[in-house]
Each structure stands twice: as structure tokens, then as C-alpha cells.
Amino acid sequence: MSKHYIKYFMWGYQTYMRISLQIKAQYLFERFDKDLKPEIQLVGILDEESDDKFPVCVEIDSDEESEIESTVIQYLEINTLAEELRKVDPNSNMLHSDPLAQENYDKIVRNNSYRKAIENIILKSDYSSEKKVFISVPVRVEGYLVFVVLKIDKQAYERNYSLRKNNSNRYFVYTSLLEALCMEYLNAASMALFDPNRGFESITVSDDELIRNAARKLMFTAATAGDNIHGVHGLYDTCNEIASMRYEGVEGVGSIIIAKQGHKNIRMKLQLKRPINISDHRKVRKFLEMSGDDASIITDSSRIYGLGELKGAYNPVEESVFEVRFIDHYEWMLLHNDSPMMIVKYGNPTLPKEVIKRSKFYSDASRMFSGISERQIDSLWDIVTEATKQKHGTMLVISQEAKEESVRLGNQCFEIEPQKLPLDMINQVTAIDGALLIDPQSNCYATGVILDGLATDKGDSSRGARYNSAIRYHEYIKNTIPTMLVIISEDGMINLIPDLRPQIEHSDILKNIEKFRELSTCEEPSVKMFNQLMKYFTSNEFYLTSEECKEINKLRVEIESGNLNSNVRILYSDLESNTEMNESYYLS
């Protein structure tokens, strides 16, 4: 065992514990998004008098003494920083009459100040802008207060819709399913530290159960909007039960609005004389049949008061109105301000698929249609945004030759006189089956278009007919007419076909190849640097030219066959260039 491991030693199985927690995090979060890329660290702060123990220890994913040393150095002043943070905490000086209550409260304040200090230290590091940090409550192990630190990719985390406030009516609430899952994972990791010598498989709770627990906590957030203490628990399981039931053989559809009784933005259209308890699932399911596009069930999460609708301009900053929309048998979703927060299908919660970013739409449109202006893309984006309000989903076909396509497909569409449709007409013309056909200047030529196309292996059997029809049409048209298809699903999510990869700076590739050349000349190449560069090249393989692939493959073999000292080595395959890659994928 090397010196730095002895110096920063907390307990014998600390490495095994971190590896176990790391593997659990990877499997758990990759189910939601492979781009989250979780990283786990253990930070231990000495909590007893000792002359032979180091005051701060870390367990990180590194075999290099210099990296471990530099990480520890960042934490050496943590006690001073934590004390400073405690002093400015307005709740830190609260007094309790009971000595035991005071002692427990002081521990909570101390632990929170340590957690804030750890977060501040991490955020001051070089990659602070790239990571979202979550920190567990500590567990005492061999005289150390041990914190589990979870870091995930900030950009991937922020792709998901999130509330702004983490408190509601005196309750702590979660702002997203992903945040709730991060905290649920950390709670399980803290519990694992009570058996620190367990080693591998330290978290015994299944991934499915962790995700369901996180979903229950997110539904607690929605339930607190009703401001009725009797309804803050159990809403998740209630929605699952209602979604599973059929009424007279018909699958459940409709919606429930959660808000406090008398909310200023709720207009009652049908008032019940005797409210229904939401726990009376059969009555709720029967009543759900009366809800629809024009009216929803109104509840405070405990009792149902009748049917109503949103009125006036709801201020989403208030976060006081939520909607549960029943999509299909055993399928429902939670929304706030028409933004999906969670989809539950057959009792399995998932994140909604990402609503396309405006920046991506603008980038893809400018690359697809040569000479298109930003103002014209603005107009297209407004149409797309309006089309997302179509509850049953729809599809837009933006074609460079929309006029000619409307004639060719005339027998399977409704041709209209070319015109720029008012935005308030978009919902009406997309209400029927088929696509809306427009040109890059937003002129509409046809609606209800039934697309033709070629059979292809690029379809997806897990997706609906609309998506696969768009794939077939694109395969037929892609080499002759510049065309972008926008598929909008029932939950407002957007897919673009073709789904162009983002543009990158070619100079970044050239810089990393130069680093690889320098690494190949080192007598003892850094294993960490080698793996970091190979990870970069592998994740950006699509953007590499044939010549760049050949050079990287050659340098890799030279480094691996040289003095690359590592007991465990990752095996990398040769990189290959992609035939679809061209200069348009580089930022100019």
C-alpha cells in the first residue's frame, strides 16, 4: 500500500465502498440519461482528538498521489470555512429548552455547515461550471464524519424542467424528479456507511425502488400546493391506482388539477355538494370520465370539489397549481405550467424526453436550409412552439419544395392556398391526423398530409406510427429535397428528423491530438491523462477525419506498448471515421 493511502486512511474498506457506490450511481442514473455521468467521492472530517490521524481524508477515483494530495489540500481549511458559514446562518443560534433537542439541533447545524463548505470548495475548482453537486448527511466511521459527494453533469441535469422553489407551505419540497432521485440515492448511500465494511453491493435497495421513492417525493411537492395537510401523502400511489382502473371497460383519460381551495386562477364549472375523498379511487375514476379538454377534476390533493379550469394569467413563479394528466391505461404524467415533470407508465417513473432546445432548432434549421434568415427561423420556431399545445400530438414538415410536395401528395392531404397562418390557427389545422406542410418562409401549403416513403431499418418499433412514418419519408426525400420534420408527441416533446449532431470547434480536436503526441514522447506517460484523452477521442469519434483516426490509433499503440504503468488497463478499440461526417459539423 502506498504512502498516501496510509496518510489519508479512514477505514479498511473505504476504496471498496466508493467503488460500490460509484457502480450503483452509474447504473441508476444511466437509466435516465447517459450524459449525467455521476462521480462519487468520500470526504472524511476527523471528529475526535487524535495525533495519528489526518484531519481530512478523501477517497476519489485516482491512483495518482499528486491528485489525491491536491484534493486533500483543498479541504484543509474546511473547519474554518464551516465555522464562518455557521455564523452567517440565521438559524444557527436557535435555542431549545430541552438539552437533548439542543444537542441534536447543534449537530444538524454543524453538519449543514460542513456540507455547504464542501460544496463551496468543489465549486471553486477548475470544473465547477460543469458539475452539479449533491452532498449527503454525514455518518461517523472510525472517528471521521464521512460525507458522500455526488457530482453529475450540470448541462445534462439542467436539460430537465425544474421548479425554482424548494419549499412550499413550510415543507421542504423537491424541484424535479432528478433532484429527488439524487437525494434518495444519497440517503441510501448514507445508510450503507452504517455498515462500512460491507464492501461491494453496499446499497441493498433496488434501482426501481429508489426511483419510485423519488417519484413519491416529487408528488409530495405537487400535493403541498393544495395546502391541505390531509392530502400531502399518498398522491403518487393514488394516481397509479386510478390509472390502472377501467370504467365500464374504457381506459382512463382526463386530468386532475391540484390547487388550494379557492385559488384565484381556478374557475369552477361544476361544484360538488359533497366533496369526494381522493382515496375513494373508484369514485374518482368514475368522475374522471366527465373531465376532458374543457374541464379538469379540481382537488386540493385530499378532496375533490368538482370540475373546473384555469382562468386568467397564471404566474408560474408561484408554483401553486399542478396537473396530473392521464394518458392511457396505466400511464399518467405530472405537469406544471404545461411542462411535463414526470411520466409514470405501469408504475415505472421516468423523466420526460427532452423538449428540444431553441438553440438546437436554430442551428439545425440554418444548416438544413441554405440562406435562411434568423427572422425566418424565428417564425418557424413560433409555429413549432404553438404546435406543442396540440394535446394529441402532431407533425410539421418543413420542405424547401413544399409547393411541389403538396401537389405530389394532393390525393392524400388537404391543399390550401399558400399563406402564413396566424398562430391562433395552428392548433386547429393540426387537430386532424397527418402533417402540416410548410416552407422555410412559414408559408403553409397543406394540412392532414399522409406521408409516403421507403421501408428502412432506421425505424423504431418502440415509437408510434407518426415517428416511423416521418423516418420513412425522410429516407425517401433526404437526397433530393432539403427537409426538416418536427414530430410533437402527446406530452409536448419534440423530435427533429434529421437529428443533426451539434457543431464543435475543430481546434479542440487538434489541441487534444497535439497533447496525445506529447504524451507519446514521455518516458512515463500519465495513465490519467492517457485515459482522459482516449475518453475524449472516443466520445467525439464521429467528428474525426480518417487521417486523424489513423494518427490517434498509431499513437495509442505506441503509448500502450511503452511505459504506461497501470495495474488495471482499459482496452480501447481502433477509431474509425464516419461517412456522414462533413465540414458542416465544425463551427466556422
XYZ file of C-alpha atoms in Angstrom:
588
model
C 0.000 0.000 0.000
C 1.411 3.379 -1.000
C 2.168 6.142 1.496
C -0.675 8.443 0.512
C -3.236 5.722 1.216
C -1.826 5.248 4.718
C -1.759 9.010 5.246
C -5.389 9.506 4.180
C -6.710 6.289 5.688
C -10.143 6.268 7.342
C -11.101 2.594 7.376
C -10.005 -0.562 5.590
C -12.827 -0.871 3.077
C -13.147 2.789 2.058
C -11.969 2.118 -1.524
C -14.384 -0.785 -1.929
C -17.192 1.349 -0.555
C -16.548 4.179 -3.027
C -16.336 1.770 -5.977
C -19.591 0.113 -4.917
C -21.348 3.482 -4.613
C -19.900 4.577 -7.973
C -21.183 1.487 -9.799
C -24.627 1.862 -8.216
C -24.785 5.527 -9.266
C -23.791 4.727 -12.856
C -26.463 2.056 -13.307
C -29.104 4.194 -11.575
C -28.603 7.494 -13.392
C -27.853 5.995 -16.807
C -31.430 4.707 -16.806
C -32.493 8.344 -17.024
C -29.746 9.933 -19.112
C -26.344 8.571 -20.141
C -24.998 12.132 -20.185
C -25.411 12.575 -16.400
C -22.068 10.764 -15.800
C -22.159 10.532 -11.985
C -18.931 10.724 -9.954
C -18.636 9.685 -6.314
C -16.199 10.946 -3.683
C -15.962 10.277 0.044
C -14.861 13.177 2.251
C -13.988 12.429 5.889
C -13.539 15.105 8.575
C -11.879 13.992 11.818
C -14.362 14.278 14.707
C -12.160 13.229 17.629
C -8.848 14.126 19.241
C -6.058 12.117 17.613
C -2.338 12.532 16.979
C -2.016 9.758 14.390
C -4.984 10.510 12.117
C -5.039 13.068 9.329
C -7.610 15.851 9.929
C -9.229 15.484 6.474
C -9.268 12.415 4.222
C -10.690 11.853 0.745
C -11.418 8.755 -1.291
C -11.500 9.576 -5.011
C -11.162 7.739 -8.312
C -7.415 8.101 -8.726
C -4.211 6.134 -8.205
C -2.005 9.188 -8.550
C -0.593 10.582 -5.318
C -0.377 14.135 -6.672
C -4.096 14.260 -7.482
C -5.109 12.849 -4.096
C -2.734 15.268 -2.344
C -4.095 18.288 -4.219
C -7.691 17.250 -3.474
C -6.951 16.927 0.252
C -5.196 20.309 0.324
C -8.441 21.944 -0.874
C -10.197 20.670 2.270
C -7.584 21.508 4.926
C -9.322 24.754 5.896
C -12.789 23.201 5.940
C -13.291 23.650 9.696
C -12.607 27.389 9.431
C -14.871 27.737 6.402
C -17.661 25.732 8.049
C -17.500 27.923 11.158
C -17.738 31.082 9.035
C -20.777 29.690 7.229
C -22.391 28.723 10.532
C -22.018 32.263 11.877
C -23.898 33.795 8.947
C -26.678 31.160 9.097
C -29.703 32.947 10.622
C -30.970 29.659 12.102
C -27.723 28.637 13.781
C -28.399 30.362 17.127
C -31.830 28.909 17.819
C -32.195 27.772 21.452
C -34.171 24.781 22.727
C -35.291 24.289 26.313
C -34.630 20.540 26.183
C -30.875 19.702 26.354
C -31.210 16.669 24.078
C -33.158 18.663 21.494
C -30.483 21.380 21.650
C -27.720 18.821 21.149
C -29.460 17.296 18.118
C -30.144 20.722 16.635
C -26.499 21.781 17.067
C -25.424 18.624 15.210
C -27.777 19.442 12.345
C -26.382 22.984 12.117
C -22.799 21.681 12.215
C -23.451 19.063 9.541
C -25.188 21.573 7.263
C -22.275 23.998 7.609
C -19.858 21.221 6.649
C -21.991 20.310 3.629
C -22.079 23.940 2.485
C -18.324 24.199 2.982
C -17.669 21.053 0.914
C -19.911 22.374 -1.860
C -18.139 25.765 -1.834
C -14.736 24.085 -2.054
C -15.815 21.916 -5.004
C -17.418 24.815 -6.856
C -14.157 26.776 -6.634
C -12.308 24.053 -8.528
C -11.499 24.300 -12.224
C -14.513 22.321 -13.438
C -17.143 23.941 -11.202
C -19.188 25.122 -14.180
C -19.514 21.571 -15.486
C -20.859 19.792 -12.385
C -23.959 19.810 -10.220
C -23.020 18.824 -6.653
C -25.104 16.982 -4.057
C -23.786 16.040 -0.595
C -25.184 13.516 1.883
C -25.652 13.899 5.604
C -22.558 12.508 7.366
C -22.128 9.147 9.074
C -19.463 8.636 11.754
C -16.953 5.974 10.708
C -13.812 5.267 12.748
C -13.763 8.770 14.232
C -14.491 10.541 10.903
C -17.634 12.318 9.767
C -17.911 10.789 6.296
C -19.860 12.629 3.569
C -20.807 11.065 0.228
C -20.357 13.581 -2.596
C -22.335 13.049 -5.821
C -21.312 15.059 -8.876
C -23.264 14.884 -12.125
C -23.017 16.713 -15.432
C -24.623 20.123 -14.950
C -25.670 20.579 -18.564
C -27.451 17.199 -18.656
C -29.114 17.931 -15.294
C -30.422 21.315 -16.414
C -31.945 19.907 -19.602
C -34.872 18.729 -17.478
C -37.688 21.011 -16.378
C -37.277 22.103 -12.780
C -39.198 24.229 -10.297
C -37.490 27.206 -8.666
C -38.607 26.911 -5.053
C -37.597 24.102 -2.702
C -40.127 24.992 -0.007
C -43.904 25.173 -0.019
C -46.184 25.955 2.916
C -43.391 25.284 5.415
C -42.490 21.945 3.782
C -39.200 21.178 2.052
C -40.074 20.023 -1.467
C -38.136 18.737 -4.460
C -37.914 20.773 -7.641
C -37.600 17.852 -10.080
C -37.628 14.073 -10.276
C -33.886 14.119 -10.883
C -33.205 16.183 -7.755
C -35.390 13.829 -5.710
C -33.501 10.832 -7.128
C -30.117 12.395 -6.261
C -31.195 12.857 -2.646
C -32.808 9.413 -2.482
C -29.539 7.898 -3.704
C -27.518 9.846 -1.121
C -29.859 8.759 1.672
C -29.274 5.138 0.650
C -25.504 5.770 0.447
C -25.515 7.223 3.973
C -27.349 4.150 5.235
C -24.689 1.978 3.589
C -21.996 3.737 5.645
C -23.506 2.311 8.839
C -22.012 -0.991 7.629
C -18.733 0.434 6.246
C -17.003 -2.935 5.876
C -19.670 -4.402 3.635
C -17.633 -3.552 0.542
C -19.349 -4.289 -2.753
C -23.135 -4.040 -3.178
C -23.257 -1.645 -0.259
C -26.667 -0.210 -1.251
C -29.192 -3.022 -0.992
C -32.236 -1.034 -2.172
C -33.043 -1.787 -5.827
C -32.828 0.877 -8.534
C -36.567 0.559 -9.188
C -37.401 1.223 -5.548
C -35.085 4.249 -5.367
C -36.772 5.715 -8.455
C -40.269 5.061 -7.118
C -39.340 6.669 -3.783
C -38.050 9.715 -5.666
C -41.319 9.892 -7.629
C -43.339 9.787 -4.391
C -41.314 12.720 -3.077
C -41.914 14.724 -6.247
C -45.651 14.074 -5.922
C -45.381 15.345 -2.354
C -44.266 18.635 -3.940
C -47.414 18.741 -6.076
C -49.630 17.721 -3.149
C -48.418 20.580 -0.923
C -49.829 23.041 -3.493
C -53.271 22.000 -2.252
C -52.482 23.416 1.202
C -54.334 20.559 2.923
C -52.252 18.567 5.389
C -54.522 15.536 4.959
C -53.537 15.141 1.317
C -49.785 15.653 1.257
C -49.009 11.931 1.364
C -50.074 9.122 -0.933
C -50.833 11.100 -4.105
C -48.349 9.102 -6.198
C -49.907 5.749 -5.318
C -53.401 7.195 -5.747
C -52.617 8.285 -9.322
C -51.154 4.851 -10.084
C -54.298 3.175 -8.786
C -56.624 5.442 -10.770
C -54.597 4.939 -13.957
C -54.837 1.166 -13.558
C -58.648 1.126 -13.356
C -61.145 0.924 -16.186
C -64.666 2.318 -16.038
C -67.200 0.233 -17.991
C -64.318 -1.229 -19.985
C -62.954 2.177 -21.030
C -59.354 3.169 -20.319
C -58.780 6.191 -18.126
C -58.220 9.576 -19.750
C -58.712 13.059 -18.385
C -56.893 15.283 -15.944
C -56.740 16.441 -12.338
C -55.713 19.948 -11.288
C -54.122 20.283 -7.831
C -54.518 23.665 -6.139
C -55.740 25.018 -2.845
C -59.456 25.563 -2.494
C -60.480 28.991 -3.793
C -57.292 29.516 -5.846
C -57.556 32.748 -7.826
C -56.737 31.006 -11.126
C -59.324 28.231 -10.815
C -62.865 28.700 -12.166
C -65.300 26.022 -11.037
C -67.663 24.792 -13.772
C -69.347 22.075 -11.713
C -69.341 22.194 -7.916
C -69.953 19.041 -5.875
C -72.270 19.427 -2.916
C -70.297 16.779 -1.025
C -66.614 16.581 -1.956
C -65.150 13.168 -2.820
C -62.189 11.849 -0.857
C -59.370 11.299 -3.328
C -58.641 7.993 -1.600
C -62.005 6.702 -2.892
C -60.385 5.527 -6.114
C -63.485 4.052 -7.762
C -65.498 7.243 -7.368
C -62.572 9.332 -8.610
C -62.139 7.057 -11.630
C -65.851 7.346 -12.451
C -65.777 11.129 -12.018
C -62.718 11.294 -14.277
C -64.976 10.333 -17.216
C -66.524 13.805 -17.061
C -63.192 15.614 -17.399
C -61.750 16.492 -20.781
C -60.191 19.280 -22.793
C -62.543 21.889 -21.339
C -62.658 20.833 -17.693
C -60.498 19.000 -15.174
C -61.115 17.484 -11.768
C -60.234 20.077 -9.110
C -58.622 18.812 -5.903
C -56.510 20.030 -3.017
C -54.886 16.539 -3.024
C -57.241 15.397 -0.245
C -60.752 16.081 -1.549
C -62.274 16.573 -4.989
C -64.547 19.609 -5.241
C -65.832 19.300 -8.798
C -64.818 20.209 -12.338
C -63.075 23.415 -13.325
C -60.435 25.089 -15.457
C -57.549 27.504 -15.234
C -58.518 31.107 -15.791
C -56.576 34.325 -16.142
C -52.795 34.595 -16.370
C -51.307 32.028 -14.009
C -47.928 33.146 -12.659
C -45.693 30.030 -12.851
C -43.271 31.571 -10.343
C -45.879 30.895 -7.653
C -45.692 27.127 -8.343
C -49.137 26.737 -6.796
C -51.000 24.767 -9.489
C -50.074 21.296 -10.784
C -51.782 18.942 -13.220
C -51.942 15.160 -13.417
C -52.849 14.086 -16.946
C -53.985 10.504 -17.551
C -52.719 9.465 -20.971
C -53.573 5.783 -21.300
C -54.209 2.671 -19.276
C -51.575 2.609 -16.512
C -49.953 5.776 -17.888
C -50.056 9.317 -16.480
C -47.820 12.334 -16.110
C -47.252 15.259 -13.767
C -47.074 18.768 -15.251
C -46.507 22.297 -14.057
C -47.368 25.226 -16.313
C -47.906 22.731 -19.198
C -44.317 21.469 -18.739
C -44.014 17.695 -18.087
C -42.046 16.854 -14.930
C -42.518 13.086 -14.781
C -44.163 10.289 -16.762
C -45.298 7.101 -14.997
C -46.073 4.028 -17.106
C -47.081 0.747 -15.472
C -45.807 2.085 -12.159
C -42.350 2.961 -13.538
C -41.468 6.676 -13.292
C -39.267 8.230 -15.979
C -38.122 11.674 -16.991
C -39.959 13.200 -19.953
C -37.903 13.163 -23.105
C -36.112 16.444 -23.548
C -38.031 19.255 -25.189
C -35.762 20.426 -27.964
C -33.705 23.472 -27.147
C -34.290 26.611 -29.153
C -30.556 26.831 -29.894
C -30.557 23.362 -31.488
C -33.581 24.144 -33.651
C -31.931 27.347 -34.882
C -28.640 25.570 -35.549
C -30.250 22.677 -37.441
C -32.557 24.929 -39.475
C -29.690 27.196 -40.561
C -27.648 24.141 -41.644
C -30.589 22.484 -43.401
C -31.870 25.480 -45.388
C -29.148 27.485 -47.079
C -29.664 31.236 -46.891
C -32.493 31.165 -44.344
C -32.569 34.277 -42.147
C -32.804 34.392 -38.376
C -36.161 36.150 -38.659
C -37.490 33.287 -40.791
C -36.266 30.764 -38.199
C -37.987 32.875 -35.522
C -41.256 32.440 -37.412
C -40.759 28.668 -37.759
C -39.946 28.386 -34.051
C -43.158 30.222 -33.140
C -45.137 27.694 -35.201
C -43.355 24.761 -33.543
C -43.958 26.222 -30.089
C -47.636 26.703 -30.826
C -47.929 23.159 -32.226
C -46.665 21.702 -28.910
C -50.005 22.741 -27.415
C -51.774 20.170 -29.584
C -52.765 17.625 -26.924
C -52.869 14.669 -29.297
C -49.510 15.399 -30.881
C -48.826 16.369 -34.468
C -46.127 16.658 -37.131
C -44.710 19.535 -39.187
C -42.934 19.046 -42.499
C -40.703 21.988 -43.404
C -39.732 21.475 -47.031
C -37.690 23.559 -49.464
C -40.157 22.409 -52.141
C -43.364 22.473 -50.106
C -45.412 23.700 -53.068
C -44.310 20.802 -55.295
C -44.800 18.265 -52.473
C -48.363 19.495 -51.836
C -49.153 18.800 -55.492
C -47.440 15.380 -55.495
C -49.272 14.359 -52.308
C -52.511 16.075 -53.329
C -54.612 12.915 -53.113
C -53.567 12.318 -49.511
C -53.852 15.781 -47.986
C -55.956 18.946 -47.877
C -54.277 21.513 -50.137
C -54.779 25.139 -49.157
C -53.945 28.450 -50.767
C -50.360 29.268 -49.698
C -50.425 31.616 -46.721
C -48.763 32.393 -43.418
C -51.204 31.048 -40.868
C -51.963 33.109 -37.757
C -50.547 31.381 -34.685
C -54.018 31.005 -33.181
C -54.925 28.809 -36.195
C -52.100 26.299 -35.671
C -53.962 24.302 -33.036
C -56.982 23.983 -35.352
C -55.159 22.913 -38.526
C -53.087 20.325 -36.638
C -56.121 18.805 -34.880
C -56.599 16.167 -37.618
C -54.372 13.223 -38.462
C -51.492 13.902 -40.809
C -48.790 16.546 -41.072
C -48.770 20.283 -41.659
C -46.696 21.112 -44.766
C -44.871 24.468 -44.776
C -41.844 26.005 -46.455
C -38.835 27.642 -44.693
C -40.599 31.025 -45.031
C -43.546 29.675 -42.944
C -45.976 29.566 -45.876
C -48.467 26.721 -45.397
C -49.444 24.577 -48.419
C -51.354 21.617 -46.981
C -52.642 20.015 -43.817
C -53.595 16.458 -42.925
C -50.740 15.243 -45.116
C -50.276 11.456 -45.181
C -46.612 10.872 -45.960
C -45.218 8.209 -48.256
C -41.706 6.816 -48.066
C -39.308 3.903 -48.232
C -39.080 0.901 -45.957
C -35.988 1.320 -43.759
C -34.178 -0.326 -40.869
C -33.835 3.084 -39.183
C -37.326 2.926 -37.689
C -38.043 2.296 -34.029
C -40.631 -0.323 -33.086
C -40.978 1.263 -29.632
C -42.185 4.525 -31.211
C -45.589 5.247 -32.741
C -46.765 5.352 -36.341
C -46.196 9.121 -36.602
C -42.477 8.842 -35.832
C -41.862 5.869 -38.112
C -43.818 7.488 -40.943
C -41.532 10.531 -40.644
C -38.441 8.283 -40.775
C -39.656 6.549 -43.957
C -40.499 9.857 -45.639
C -37.114 11.316 -44.783
C -35.317 8.269 -46.203
C -37.235 8.817 -49.432
C -36.655 12.548 -49.725
C -33.332 13.294 -47.963
C -31.041 13.191 -51.007
C -33.244 15.366 -53.247
C -35.102 17.988 -51.199
C -33.840 19.791 -48.053
C -36.472 18.799 -45.489
C -36.863 19.020 -41.728
C -39.587 17.049 -39.938
C -40.766 18.076 -36.475
C -42.568 15.316 -34.534
C -44.516 16.518 -31.490
C -45.737 13.826 -29.116
C -48.769 13.956 -26.834
C -46.652 15.151 -23.902
C -45.254 18.115 -25.867
C -41.849 16.563 -26.508
C -40.184 17.319 -29.840
C -38.071 15.186 -32.163
C -36.296 16.529 -35.214
C -35.584 14.455 -38.312
C -32.827 14.528 -39.300
C -31.409 14.860 -35.779
C -28.145 16.632 -36.588
C -25.266 16.270 -34.184
C -24.124 19.535 -32.571
C -21.324 21.525 -34.140
C -17.959 21.599 -32.382
C -14.700 23.514 -32.628
C -12.267 21.583 -34.810
C -9.452 23.348 -32.974
C -10.385 21.403 -29.803
C -9.707 18.124 -31.622
C -6.383 19.405 -32.946
C -5.309 20.571 -29.458
C -6.035 17.161 -27.940
C -4.201 15.342 -30.729
C -1.197 17.537 -30.007
C -1.422 16.581 -26.300
C -1.512 12.929 -27.368
C 1.645 13.432 -29.454
C 3.408 14.995 -26.443
C 2.233 12.142 -24.210
C 3.722 9.597 -26.591
C 7.186 11.152 -26.095
C 7.085 10.960 -22.263
C 9.261 8.379 -20.526
C 6.463 7.630 -18.031
C 3.132 8.742 -19.568
C 0.391 9.728 -17.129
C -2.257 6.988 -17.029
C -4.882 9.547 -16.073
C -4.007 11.835 -18.998
C -3.964 8.876 -21.398
C -7.441 7.755 -20.312
C -8.813 11.302 -20.380
C -7.611 11.842 -23.944
C -8.875 8.458 -25.130
C -12.217 9.165 -23.489
C -12.360 12.472 -25.391
C -11.454 10.856 -28.724
C -13.929 8.012 -28.214
C -16.832 10.325 -27.335
C -16.016 12.569 -30.319
C -15.237 9.775 -32.797
C -17.946 10.966 -35.208
C -16.096 14.280 -35.723
C -12.674 12.754 -36.515
C -11.361 12.653 -40.064
C -9.892 9.473 -41.496
C -6.349 10.859 -41.138
C -6.970 11.893 -37.519
C -8.289 8.420 -36.657
C -5.201 6.778 -38.156
C -2.817 9.043 -36.214
C -4.654 8.583 -32.891
C -4.706 4.787 -33.346
C -0.970 4.771 -34.086
C -0.114 6.963 -31.069
C -2.312 4.860 -28.786
C -0.453 1.678 -29.697
C 2.911 3.406 -29.134
C 1.878 4.659 -25.671
C 0.330 1.334 -24.600
C 3.392 -0.637 -25.684
C 5.734 1.812 -23.936
C 6.000 2.710 -20.239
C 2.318 3.096 -19.437
C 2.402 1.841 -15.839
C -1.013 0.700 -14.640
C -2.173 -2.423 -12.845
C -5.611 -2.080 -14.449
C -5.825 -1.019 -18.078
C -8.808 -0.066 -20.213
C -8.759 -1.734 -23.636
C -9.560 0.689 -26.451
C -10.623 -0.280 -29.980
C -9.345 1.448 -33.107
C -11.230 4.616 -34.023
C -12.973 4.804 -37.388
C -14.195 7.821 -39.343
C -17.909 8.205 -40.113
C -19.100 8.524 -43.719
C -21.807 11.050 -42.689
C -19.243 13.455 -41.222
C -18.569 16.642 -43.192
C -17.307 20.198 -42.665
C -20.768 21.451 -41.626
C -20.263 19.799 -38.222
C -17.391 22.171 -37.427
C -18.140 25.636 -36.113
C -16.868 28.233 -38.537
